[in-house]
Amino acid sequence: TSNPLDFEQTIDLKEKLSQTFASFRIEVIDKDFNLINKEFYIIFNSNDDLIAQYAGSVNVAPLREGSSIITVSTRGLYPKKIARFLDELSLVYLEQNLEKKNDYANRTLGFIQKQLSQISDSLNKTRDQLMAFRAQNKFVNPSEFSVKISNEYFDLVKERLDYQNRLEFFENLKINLKNNPSSDDYLLPVIT
C-alpha cells in the first residue's frame, strides 16, 4: 500500500510470518551469528516508494548518438536485486516495444486494408459505369462487339442492295408509265 504501515510481531526463528501485505521466513545463513535476544527491524516499502527509488537510480542512455541500442544502469547495495530488477525492466521494455510495433503493424495493415477496400469500391463503381455505358450503347465485350459490328455492317449492305433494286424497279416503272401509259406490262414485275 502507499499508506504508512505500523506493524509489530514476535516470531520464532524459521517461523513463517504471514500477513495480508507480506509473507516470509527468516533463515540464518551464518551459523556462528548469535540471534538470541536480538531485535530486528524490517522495513516494508510500498510499491510507489520502490518505484520512486528505482526510477531515481536508473540511468538510460543510447549506446552511441543516433543508435537504437540503449544502455541501462543503476547502483545499489544488493547486486542480485539490482540484476533482477534490470532483467525485469528489460523484459517490460521489450514487451512494450513489441506491443508498439504490433500496434503500428496493425494500424498499417488496417490502413492498407482500408485503401484496398476503397480501391475495390472505386473499381467496382467504374466497372458498373462501364457496364451501364456498354448496355446503353449496345456494347458487350470486345469480341462480341466486333462480331456485332460486322453483322450489322453486312445487314446494312444487304439492305442497301435491296433498296437499290427497288429504286431501279421504280425508275423502270416510271419510265414505262411515261413512255407507254396504256400498257399492262408494268404490273408483271413483283417487288420482293
Coordinates of N, CA and C in Angstrom, one line a residue:
T1 N 0.8 -1.2 0.0 CA 0.0 0.0 0.0 C 0.9 1.2 0.0
S2 N 0.3 2.4 -0.3 CA 1.0 3.6 -0.3 C 1.0 4.3 1.1
N3 N 0.1 3.9 2.0 CA -0.1 4.5 3.3 C 1.0 3.9 4.2
P4 N 1.4 4.7 5.3 CA 2.3 4.2 6.3 C 1.8 2.9 7.0
L5 N 2.7 2.0 7.3 CA 2.3 0.7 7.9 C 3.0 0.6 9.2
D6 N 2.2 0.4 10.3 CA 2.8 0.2 11.6 C 2.5 -1.2 12.0
F7 N 3.5 -2.1 12.2 CA 3.2 -3.5 12.4 C 4.3 -4.0 13.4
E8 N 3.9 -4.8 14.4 CA 4.8 -5.4 15.3 C 4.4 -6.8 15.6
Q9 N 5.3 -7.8 15.5 CA 5.0 -9.2 15.8 C 6.3 -9.9 16.2
T10 N 6.2 -10.8 17.2 CA 7.3 -11.6 17.7 C 7.1 -13.0 17.1
I11 N 8.2 -13.5 16.5 CA 8.1 -14.8 15.9 C 9.3 -15.6 16.3
D12 N 9.2 -16.9 16.3 CA 10.4 -17.8 16.5 C 11.2 -17.9 15.2
L13 N 12.4 -18.3 15.4 CA 13.3 -18.4 14.2 C 12.8 -19.5 13.3
K14 N 12.8 -19.3 12.0 CA 12.3 -20.1 10.9 C 10.8 -20.2 10.9
E15 N 10.1 -19.5 11.8 CA 8.7 -19.5 11.7 C 8.3 -18.5 10.6
K16 N 7.2 -18.9 9.8 CA 6.8 -18.1 8.7 C 5.9 -17.0 9.2
L17 N 6.1 -15.8 8.7 CA 5.3 -14.7 9.0 C 4.3 -14.5 7.9
S18 N 3.1 -14.5 8.1 CA 2.1 -14.3 7.1 C 1.1 -13.2 7.4
Q19 N 1.1 -12.2 6.6 CA 0.1 -11.1 6.8 C -0.4 -10.8 5.4
T20 N -1.4 -9.9 5.3 CA -2.0 -9.6 4.0 C -1.0 -8.9 3.1
F21 N -0.1 -8.1 3.7 CA 0.8 -7.3 2.9 C 2.2 -8.0 2.7
A22 N 2.5 -9.1 3.4 CA 3.7 -9.8 3.2 C 3.7 -11.2 3.8
S23 N 4.6 -12.1 3.2 CA 4.7 -13.5 3.7 C 6.1 -13.9 3.6
F24 N 6.8 -14.2 4.7 CA 8.3 -14.6 4.6 C 8.7 -15.3 5.8
R25 N 9.9 -15.8 5.7 CA 10.5 -16.6 6.8 C 12.0 -16.1 7.0
I26 N 12.5 -16.0 8.2 CA 13.9 -15.6 8.4 C 14.7 -16.8 8.6
E27 N 15.8 -16.9 7.8 CA 16.7 -18.1 8.0 C 18.1 -17.5 8.2
V28 N 18.8 -18.2 9.0 CA 20.2 -17.8 9.4 C 21.1 -18.5 8.4
I29 N 22.0 -17.8 7.7 CA 22.9 -18.4 6.8 C 24.2 -18.6 7.5
D30 N 24.7 -17.7 8.3 CA 25.9 -17.8 9.1 C 25.6 -18.4 10.4
K31 N 26.0 -19.7 10.6 CA 25.7 -20.4 11.8 C 26.3 -19.9 13.0
D32 N 27.4 -19.1 12.9 CA 28.1 -18.6 14.0 C 27.5 -17.3 14.5
F33 N 26.5 -16.7 13.8 CA 25.9 -15.5 14.2 C 24.9 -15.8 15.3
N34 N 25.0 -15.0 16.4 CA 24.1 -15.2 17.5 C 22.9 -14.4 17.4
L35 N 21.7 -15.0 17.3 CA 20.4 -14.3 17.2 C 19.6 -14.2 18.5
I36 N 20.1 -14.8 19.5 CA 19.3 -14.9 20.7 C 19.2 -13.5 21.4
N37 N 18.0 -13.1 21.7 CA 17.6 -11.9 22.4 C 18.0 -10.6 21.5
K38 N 17.9 -10.8 20.3 CA 18.2 -9.7 19.4 C 16.9 -9.2 18.7
E39 N 16.9 -7.9 18.5 CA 15.7 -7.4 17.8 C 16.1 -7.0 16.4
F40 N 15.2 -7.3 15.4 CA 15.4 -6.9 14.0 C 14.3 -6.0 13.6
Y41 N 14.6 -5.1 12.8 CA 13.6 -4.2 12.2 C 13.6 -4.4 10.7
I42 N 12.4 -4.6 10.2 CA 12.3 -4.9 8.8 C 11.5 -3.7 8.2
I43 N 12.0 -3.2 7.1 CA 11.3 -2.0 6.5 C 10.5 -2.5 5.3
F44 N 9.2 -2.3 5.3 CA 8.4 -2.6 4.2 C 8.1 -1.3 3.4
N45 N 8.5 -1.4 2.1 CA 8.3 -0.3 1.2 C 7.1 -0.5 0.4
S46 N 6.4 0.6 0.2 CA 5.2 0.5 -0.7 C 5.7 0.4 -2.1
N47 N 4.8 0.0 -3.0 CA 5.2 -0.1 -4.4 C 5.6 1.3 -5.0
D48 N 4.8 2.3 -4.5 CA 5.1 3.6 -5.0 C 6.5 4.1 -4.6
D49 N 6.9 3.7 -3.3 CA 8.2 4.1 -2.8 C 9.3 3.4 -3.6
L50 N 9.1 2.1 -3.8 CA 10.1 1.3 -4.5 C 10.3 1.8 -6.0
I51 N 9.1 2.1 -6.6 CA 9.2 2.6 -8.0 C 10.0 3.9 -8.0
A52 N 9.7 4.8 -7.0 CA 10.4 6.1 -6.9 C 11.9 5.9 -6.7
Q53 N 12.3 4.9 -5.8 CA 13.7 4.6 -5.6 C 14.4 4.1 -6.8
Y54 N 13.8 3.1 -7.5 CA 14.4 2.6 -8.7 C 14.4 3.6 -9.8
A55 N 13.4 4.3 -10.0 CA 13.3 5.2 -11.1 C 14.4 6.3 -10.9
G56 N 14.6 6.7 -9.7 CA 15.6 7.7 -9.4 C 17.0 7.3 -9.6
S57 N 17.2 5.9 -9.5 CA 18.6 5.4 -9.6 C 18.9 4.8 -10.9
V58 N 18.0 4.8 -11.8 CA 18.2 4.2 -13.2 C 18.7 5.2 -14.1
N59 N 19.8 4.9 -14.8 CA 20.3 5.7 -15.9 C 20.1 5.0 -17.3
V60 N 19.5 5.8 -18.2 CA 19.3 5.2 -19.5 C 19.9 6.2 -20.5
A61 N 20.7 5.6 -21.4 CA 21.4 6.4 -22.4 C 21.6 5.6 -23.7
P62 N 21.6 6.2 -24.9 CA 21.9 5.5 -26.1 C 23.3 5.0 -26.1
L63 N 23.6 3.9 -26.7 CA 24.9 3.3 -26.8 C 25.9 4.3 -27.5
R64 N 25.4 4.8 -28.6 CA 26.1 5.8 -29.4 C 25.0 6.8 -29.8
E65 N 25.4 8.0 -30.2 CA 24.5 9.0 -30.7 C 23.8 8.5 -31.9
G66 N 22.4 8.6 -31.9 CA 21.6 8.1 -33.1 C 21.4 6.6 -33.1
S67 N 21.9 5.9 -32.1 CA 21.8 4.4 -32.0 C 20.4 4.1 -31.4
S68 N 19.9 2.9 -31.9 CA 18.6 2.4 -31.3 C 18.9 1.5 -30.1
I69 N 20.2 1.2 -29.8 CA 20.6 0.4 -28.7 C 20.8 1.3 -27.5
I70 N 20.2 0.9 -26.4 CA 20.4 1.7 -25.2 C 21.1 1.0 -24.1
T71 N 21.8 1.7 -23.2 CA 22.4 1.1 -22.0 C 21.6 1.5 -20.8
V72 N 21.3 0.5 -19.9 CA 20.5 0.8 -18.7 C 21.4 0.4 -17.5
S73 N 21.6 1.3 -16.6 CA 22.5 1.0 -15.4 C 21.8 1.6 -14.2
T74 N 22.3 1.1 -13.0 CA 21.8 1.6 -11.7 C 22.8 1.2 -10.7
R75 N 22.7 1.8 -9.5 CA 23.5 1.4 -8.4 C 22.7 1.1 -7.2
G76 N 23.2 0.3 -6.3 CA 22.5 -0.1 -5.1 C 23.3 -1.0 -4.2
L77 N 22.8 -1.4 -3.1 CA 23.5 -2.2 -2.1 C 23.4 -3.7 -2.4
Y78 N 22.4 -4.1 -3.1 CA 22.1 -5.5 -3.4 C 22.2 -5.9 -4.8
P79 N 23.4 -6.3 -5.3 CA 23.6 -6.6 -6.7 C 22.6 -7.6 -7.3
K80 N 22.3 -8.6 -6.6 CA 21.3 -9.6 -7.1 C 20.0 -9.0 -7.3
K81 N 19.5 -8.2 -6.4 CA 18.3 -7.5 -6.5 C 18.3 -6.5 -7.7
I82 N 19.4 -5.8 -7.9 CA 19.5 -4.9 -9.0 C 19.5 -5.6 -10.3
A83 N 20.3 -6.7 -10.4 CA 20.3 -7.5 -11.6 C 18.9 -8.0 -12.0
R84 N 18.2 -8.5 -11.0 CA 16.8 -9.0 -11.2 C 15.9 -7.8 -11.7
F85 N 16.1 -6.7 -11.0 CA 15.3 -5.5 -11.4 C 15.6 -5.1 -12.9
L86 N 16.9 -5.1 -13.2 CA 17.2 -4.7 -14.6 C 16.7 -5.8 -15.6
D87 N 16.8 -7.0 -15.2 CA 16.3 -8.1 -16.1 C 14.8 -7.9 -16.4
E88 N 14.0 -7.6 -15.3 CA 12.6 -7.4 -15.4 C 12.3 -6.1 -16.2
L89 N 13.1 -5.1 -15.9 CA 12.9 -3.8 -16.6 C 13.1 -4.0 -18.1
S90 N 14.1 -4.8 -18.5 CA 14.4 -5.1 -19.9 C 13.3 -5.9 -20.5
L91 N 12.7 -6.9 -19.8 CA 11.6 -7.6 -20.3 C 10.4 -6.8 -20.6
V92 N 10.1 -5.9 -19.6 CA 9.0 -5.0 -19.7 C 9.2 -4.1 -20.9
Y93 N 10.4 -3.5 -21.0 CA 10.7 -2.6 -22.2 C 10.5 -3.4 -23.5
L94 N 11.1 -4.6 -23.6 CA 10.9 -5.4 -24.8 C 9.5 -5.7 -25.2
E95 N 8.7 -6.0 -24.1 CA 7.3 -6.3 -24.3 C 6.5 -5.1 -24.8
Q96 N 6.8 -3.9 -24.2 CA 6.2 -2.7 -24.6 C 6.6 -2.3 -26.0
N97 N 7.9 -2.5 -26.3 CA 8.4 -2.2 -27.7 C 7.7 -3.1 -28.7
L98 N 7.6 -4.4 -28.4 CA 6.9 -5.3 -29.2 C 5.4 -5.0 -29.4
E99 N 4.8 -4.6 -28.3 CA 3.4 -4.1 -28.4 C 3.2 -2.9 -29.3
K100 N 4.2 -1.9 -29.2 CA 4.1 -0.8 -30.1 C 4.3 -1.1 -31.5
K101 N 5.3 -2.1 -31.8 CA 5.5 -2.5 -33.2 C 4.3 -3.2 -33.7
N102 N 3.7 -4.1 -32.9 CA 2.5 -4.8 -33.3 C 1.3 -3.8 -33.5
D103 N 1.2 -2.8 -32.7 CA 0.1 -1.8 -32.8 C 0.4 -1.0 -34.1
Y104 N 1.6 -0.7 -34.4 CA 2.0 0.1 -35.6 C 1.7 -0.8 -36.8
A105 N 2.1 -2.1 -36.7 CA 1.9 -3.0 -37.9 C 0.3 -3.2 -38.1
N106 N -0.4 -3.3 -37.0 CA -1.9 -3.5 -37.1 C -2.5 -2.2 -37.7
R107 N -2.1 -1.1 -37.3 CA -2.6 0.2 -37.9 C -2.2 0.3 -39.3
T108 N -1.0 -0.1 -39.7 CA -0.5 0.0 -41.1 C -1.4 -1.0 -41.9
L109 N -1.6 -2.2 -41.4 CA -2.4 -3.2 -42.1 C -3.8 -2.7 -42.2
G110 N -4.3 -2.1 -41.2 CA -5.7 -1.6 -41.2 C -5.8 -0.5 -42.3
F111 N -4.8 0.4 -42.4 CA -4.7 1.5 -43.4 C -4.7 0.9 -44.8
I112 N -3.8 -0.1 -45.0 CA -3.7 -0.8 -46.3 C -5.0 -1.5 -46.7
Q113 N -5.7 -2.2 -45.7 CA -6.9 -2.8 -46.0 C -8.0 -1.8 -46.3
K114 N -8.0 -0.7 -45.6 CA -9.0 0.4 -45.9 C -8.7 0.9 -47.3
Q115 N -7.5 1.2 -47.7 CA -7.1 1.7 -49.0 C -7.6 0.6 -50.1
L116 N -7.3 -0.6 -49.8 CA -7.7 -1.7 -50.8 C -9.2 -1.7 -50.9
S117 N -9.9 -1.6 -49.8 CA -11.3 -1.6 -49.9 C -11.8 -0.4 -50.7
Q118 N -11.2 0.8 -50.5 CA -11.7 2.0 -51.3 C -11.4 1.8 -52.7
I119 N -10.2 1.2 -53.0 CA -9.8 1.0 -54.4 C -10.8 0.0 -55.0
S120 N -11.1 -1.1 -54.3 CA -12.0 -2.1 -54.8 C -13.4 -1.5 -55.0
D121 N -13.8 -0.6 -54.1 CA -15.1 0.0 -54.3 C -15.1 0.9 -55.6
S122 N -14.0 1.6 -55.7 CA -13.8 2.5 -56.9 C -13.8 1.7 -58.2
L123 N -13.1 0.6 -58.2 CA -13.1 -0.3 -59.4 C -14.4 -0.9 -59.6
N124 N -15.1 -1.3 -58.6 CA -16.5 -1.8 -58.8 C -17.4 -0.8 -59.4
K125 N -17.3 0.5 -58.9 CA -18.1 1.6 -59.4 C -17.8 1.8 -60.9
T126 N -16.5 1.8 -61.2 CA -16.1 2.1 -62.6 C -16.5 0.9 -63.5
R127 N -16.4 -0.3 -63.0 CA -16.9 -1.4 -63.8 C -18.4 -1.3 -64.0
D128 N -19.2 -0.9 -63.0 CA -20.6 -0.8 -63.1 C -20.9 0.3 -64.1
Q129 N -20.2 1.4 -64.0 CA -20.4 2.5 -65.0 C -20.1 2.1 -66.4
L130 N -19.0 1.3 -66.6 CA -18.7 0.8 -67.9 C -19.7 -0.2 -68.4
M131 N -20.2 -1.1 -67.6 CA -21.3 -2.0 -68.0 C -22.5 -1.2 -68.4
A132 N -22.9 -0.2 -67.6 CA -24.1 0.6 -67.9 C -23.9 1.3 -69.2
F133 N -22.6 1.9 -69.5 CA -22.3 2.5 -70.7 C -22.5 1.6 -71.9
R134 N -21.9 0.4 -71.7 CA -22.0 -0.6 -72.8 C -23.5 -1.0 -73.1
A135 N -24.2 -1.2 -72.0 CA -25.6 -1.6 -72.2 C -26.4 -0.5 -72.8
Q136 N -26.1 0.8 -72.4 CA -26.8 1.9 -73.0 C -26.4 2.1 -74.5
N137 N -25.2 1.8 -74.8 CA -24.7 2.0 -76.2 C -24.7 0.6 -76.9
K138 N -25.3 -0.4 -76.4 CA -25.4 -1.7 -77.0 C -24.0 -2.4 -77.2
F139 N -23.1 -2.1 -76.3 CA -21.8 -2.8 -76.3 C -21.8 -3.9 -75.3
V140 N -21.1 -5.0 -75.7 CA -20.9 -6.1 -74.8 C -19.4 -6.2 -74.6
N141 N -18.8 -7.4 -74.8 CA -17.3 -7.5 -74.7 C -16.7 -7.3 -76.0
P142 N -15.4 -7.0 -76.1 CA -14.8 -6.7 -77.4 C -15.0 -7.7 -78.5
S143 N -14.9 -9.0 -78.3 CA -15.1 -10.0 -79.4 C -16.6 -10.0 -79.8
E144 N -17.5 -9.9 -78.9 CA -18.9 -9.8 -79.2 C -19.2 -8.5 -80.0
F145 N -18.5 -7.4 -79.5 CA -18.7 -6.1 -80.2 C -18.3 -6.2 -81.6
S146 N -17.1 -6.8 -81.9 CA -16.7 -6.8 -83.3 C -17.6 -7.7 -84.2
V147 N -18.1 -8.8 -83.6 CA -19.0 -9.7 -84.4 C -20.3 -8.9 -84.6
K148 N -20.8 -8.2 -83.6 CA -22.0 -7.5 -83.7 C -21.8 -6.4 -84.8
I149 N -20.7 -5.7 -84.8 CA -20.5 -4.6 -85.8 C -20.4 -5.2 -87.2
S150 N -19.7 -6.3 -87.4 CA -19.6 -6.9 -88.7 C -21.0 -7.4 -89.2
N151 N -21.7 -8.0 -88.3 CA -23.1 -8.5 -88.7 C -24.0 -7.3 -89.1
E152 N -23.9 -6.2 -88.3 CA -24.7 -5.0 -88.6 C -24.2 -4.4 -90.0
Y153 N -22.9 -4.5 -90.2 CA -22.4 -4.0 -91.5 C -23.0 -4.8 -92.7
F154 N -22.9 -6.1 -92.5 CA -23.4 -6.9 -93.7 C -24.9 -6.8 -93.8
D155 N -25.6 -6.6 -92.7 CA -27.1 -6.4 -92.8 C -27.4 -5.1 -93.5
L156 N -26.6 -4.1 -93.2 CA -26.8 -2.8 -93.9 C -26.5 -2.8 -95.4
V157 N -25.4 -3.6 -95.7 CA -25.0 -3.7 -97.1 C -26.2 -4.4 -97.8
K158 N -26.7 -5.5 -97.2 CA -27.8 -6.3 -97.9 C -29.0 -5.4 -98.0
E159 N -29.3 -4.6 -97.0 CA -30.5 -3.7 -97.0 C -30.3 -2.6 -98.1
R160 N -29.1 -2.1 -98.2 CA -28.8 -1.1 -99.3 C -29.0 -1.7 -100.7
L161 N -28.5 -2.9 -100.9 CA -28.7 -3.6 -102.2 C -30.2 -3.8 -102.5
D162 N -31.0 -4.1 -101.4 CA -32.4 -4.3 -101.6 C -33.1 -3.0 -102.0
Y163 N -32.7 -1.9 -101.3 CA -33.2 -0.6 -101.7 C -32.8 -0.1 -103.1
Q164 N -31.6 -0.5 -103.5 CA -31.1 -0.1 -104.8 C -32.0 -0.9 -105.9
N165 N -32.3 -2.2 -105.6 CA -33.1 -2.9 -106.5 C -34.5 -2.3 -106.6
R166 N -35.1 -1.9 -105.5 CA -36.4 -1.3 -105.5 C -36.4 0.0 -106.3
L167 N -35.3 0.8 -106.0 CA -35.2 2.0 -106.7 C -35.1 1.8 -108.2
E168 N -34.3 0.8 -108.6 CA -34.2 0.5 -110.1 C -35.6 0.1 -110.6
F169 N -36.3 -0.7 -109.9 CA -37.7 -1.1 -110.3 C -38.6 0.1 -110.5
F170 N -38.6 1.0 -109.5 CA -39.5 2.2 -109.6 C -39.0 3.1 -110.7
E171 N -37.7 3.2 -110.9 CA -37.2 4.0 -112.0 C -37.7 3.5 -113.3
N172 N -37.6 2.1 -113.5 CA -38.1 1.5 -114.7 C -39.6 1.6 -114.9
L173 N -40.3 1.5 -113.8 CA -41.8 1.6 -113.8 C -42.2 3.0 -114.3
K174 N -41.5 4.0 -113.7 CA -41.7 5.4 -114.1 C -41.5 5.6 -115.6
I175 N -40.4 5.1 -116.0 CA -40.1 5.2 -117.5 C -41.2 4.6 -118.3
N176 N -41.6 3.3 -118.0 CA -42.6 2.6 -118.7 C -43.9 3.3 -118.7
L177 N -44.3 3.9 -117.5 CA -45.6 4.6 -117.5 C -45.6 5.9 -118.3
K178 N -44.4 6.5 -118.3 CA -44.3 7.7 -119.1 C -44.3 7.4 -120.6
N179 N -43.6 6.3 -121.0 CA -43.5 6.0 -122.4 C -44.7 5.3 -122.9
N180 N -45.3 4.4 -122.2 CA -46.4 3.6 -122.6 C -47.5 3.6 -121.5
P181 N -48.3 4.6 -121.3 CA -49.2 4.6 -120.2 C -50.3 3.6 -120.3
S182 N -50.7 3.1 -121.4 CA -51.8 2.2 -121.6 C -51.3 0.7 -121.5
S183 N -50.1 0.4 -121.3 CA -49.6 -0.9 -121.3 C -49.8 -1.5 -119.9
D184 N -50.1 -2.8 -119.9 CA -50.2 -3.5 -118.6 C -49.0 -4.3 -118.2
D185 N -47.9 -4.1 -119.0 CA -46.6 -4.8 -118.7 C -46.0 -4.4 -117.4
Y186 N -46.3 -3.2 -117.0 CA -45.6 -2.7 -115.7 C -46.1 -3.4 -114.5
L187 N -47.3 -4.1 -114.6 CA -47.8 -4.8 -113.5 C -47.2 -6.2 -113.2
L188 N -46.4 -6.7 -114.2 CA -45.9 -8.0 -114.1 C -44.7 -8.1 -113.1
P189 N -43.8 -7.2 -113.1 CA -42.7 -7.4 -112.1 C -43.3 -7.3 -110.7
V190 N -42.7 -8.1 -109.8 CA -43.2 -8.1 -108.4 C -42.0 -7.6 -107.5
I191 N -42.4 -6.7 -106.6 CA -41.4 -6.2 -105.7 C -41.2 -7.2 -104.6
T192 N -40.0 -7.6 -104.3 CA -39.7 -8.5 -103.2 C -39.0 -7.9 -102.1

